[in-house]
Every structure is written in C-alpha cells, then in structure tokens.
C-alpha cells in the first residue's frame, strides 16, 4: 500500500520533509505540494517529483486522492489546518507547535475525540533522536538513579522566521518543553523566565527558564535565537548516580594549524536529520498499524500550556503556575 501524501507549506521544513519522503521513505507517493506561493510549491514539487501543486490548503486536505497530510505551514496555521484534517478524517503529522494558544489546542483535542480516532501526531521529532532516546533508555534502566535535573540549551544562528513576539518561548522552546517532559515522565508545575537586560531587552535576546515538575525535578533551559556562532543544542540529564550529556551537535572536530575547533551547522536540519527520518517512518508505520506514535495532540497542548505560562512569567517577572486540564482518557 502506498500513502498519497499532501505537504502543506513548501518553506524550510515542508521542502525538507518532501525531500526526505521522496528520497528515503518507502511507501509514500507525494501527491500534492501546497503553498500560498505557487512558484515555491512548484519548485519543491519539481525537485521531488510530486504529482500536483496547489495553493488552497483546505481543498488539498479534502482532495479524495490524498490519504494523509503533513502540515509545515507557518505556526498560526497549524491548529486550523489540523482541524481541517480531522474534519476530513485524514491522519496528520503537524509541525510543532500545535498552536500558540491552549484554547486552540483544546479545540483540536475535542475535535479529535469527537471523531473517535487518533489522527494527530505532532512533529516533536526529538523523541526519535538517537541521543535523547539513549539517555531515556539509560534512565529507564535505573543506571543513573532517579532523575534530578535536566540542563538544556538551544541556540540558533539567527531567528529562523524573522524576530516575532515571544518567539524564543513560543517557537523554539516547545522542543525543550516537550523533550524534557518526555524524558522525565513528569508534567511541569511552574516556570520562571529571566532575560539578560530584563524587561527592556529586545525580542531577539536570550531567555533563561527554570521549571519545576510534579515529580520535584528541575529543568533549566536557555534559548538564544540570535547566538550567531552556530546551531548548538545541548543537554545534560543529572541523576542521583550519574549524568548523561546529549551528543554534541557538531559536524566535525578539527585539529589544524595549532588549533582545535568544532564546525557547527547553520540550522537544525543536519543535527536532527535522523530524528526527522525516524519520526516520519514511525508516523507512516502508525498509519498502517493504527497504533499512534510520537507526540499526540495532548502533548502539543502540554507544551503550549508551558509556553503560555512562560510568556506570562516573562511579562510579569514572576514565577507562574503551569495549569492543565485533566488528561482525557482518549489520550491515556
Ligand atoms: C524551528 O522552528 C525548529 O523547529 C527548530 O528545530 C528549532 O531549533 C528552531 O529554534 C525553531 O525556530
């Protein structure tokens, strides 16, 4: 069986997913590449040999020749287009974040539950990254003892989509919120946010967050969307008996001319290519088996709940409680 896929959004991520599916993932036909910019859709479609291009995402989702949808449109379109997929009863892999508002996430969860079938996977691909998986397995084996802390940092060369309001917390940090919650197996209870330069710092300034979990663990996260020197994501899990670092995100460690230095990628794609590959394969497998994989709409909601609390913490300078609705049985 081959799955006829529509990719909505032909920008950085849509183009990359299209290339991955075309070159490395069997069992998929690229049916439609859809983008508001027809020339951009055409350029990606030609590169990967997709059958059609479109510029109306809702029509592309409803198209009877489309079996499943990958949403890689800009963030504000994620939830509305995911709702359109649910309305059309089409499985969807939606790039993170599901939304920047918990209200919208709840609407997606309610629509999915009304459909009575799990249709939504969120693109928190780090859950498939071999380095995070290795540390999670180590933790599960008991070798590190109980998890106490997770230190994370996430640095981009420059804002990937231009500087937008609260983007470090709402666009970049959700990866950290999700992967640390998944790693520790515990929900957040509070968040504090600091920024060098305080309230008057520009939107491009780094943010530093401290979170507490229901299990009593601490998570600290630096997000710097303007770090200039390279794409650099690191993490260290500290347990009672030892600690584990993520593998370094470098392309090469170079010894040359009496110097030693690391070569960084410009953005996240080289560092996480294997995670995207495994995520997309797992999604396809889940379509065949009917057993959901990866992050659910509930996980998307949880990440957005922390981001919302984080934005409030940054604005008020206070520690803010992270509030959740109770987890619906549908997402047990
Ligand atoms: C971008 O949207 C991503 O998803 C990347 O993984 C992340 O590193 C980057 O900060 C985001 O802007």
XYZ file of N, CA and C in Angstrom, residues 3 12 61 137:
12
model
N 0.926 5.410 0.586
C 0.152 6.504 1.158
C 0.334 7.728 0.277
N 11.080 26.036 4.596
C 12.253 25.268 5.053
C 11.856 23.839 5.407
N -6.426 19.303 1.423
C -6.697 18.337 2.500
C -7.923 17.487 2.152
N 16.582 5.684 27.688
C 16.702 4.250 27.992
C 17.607 4.017 29.195
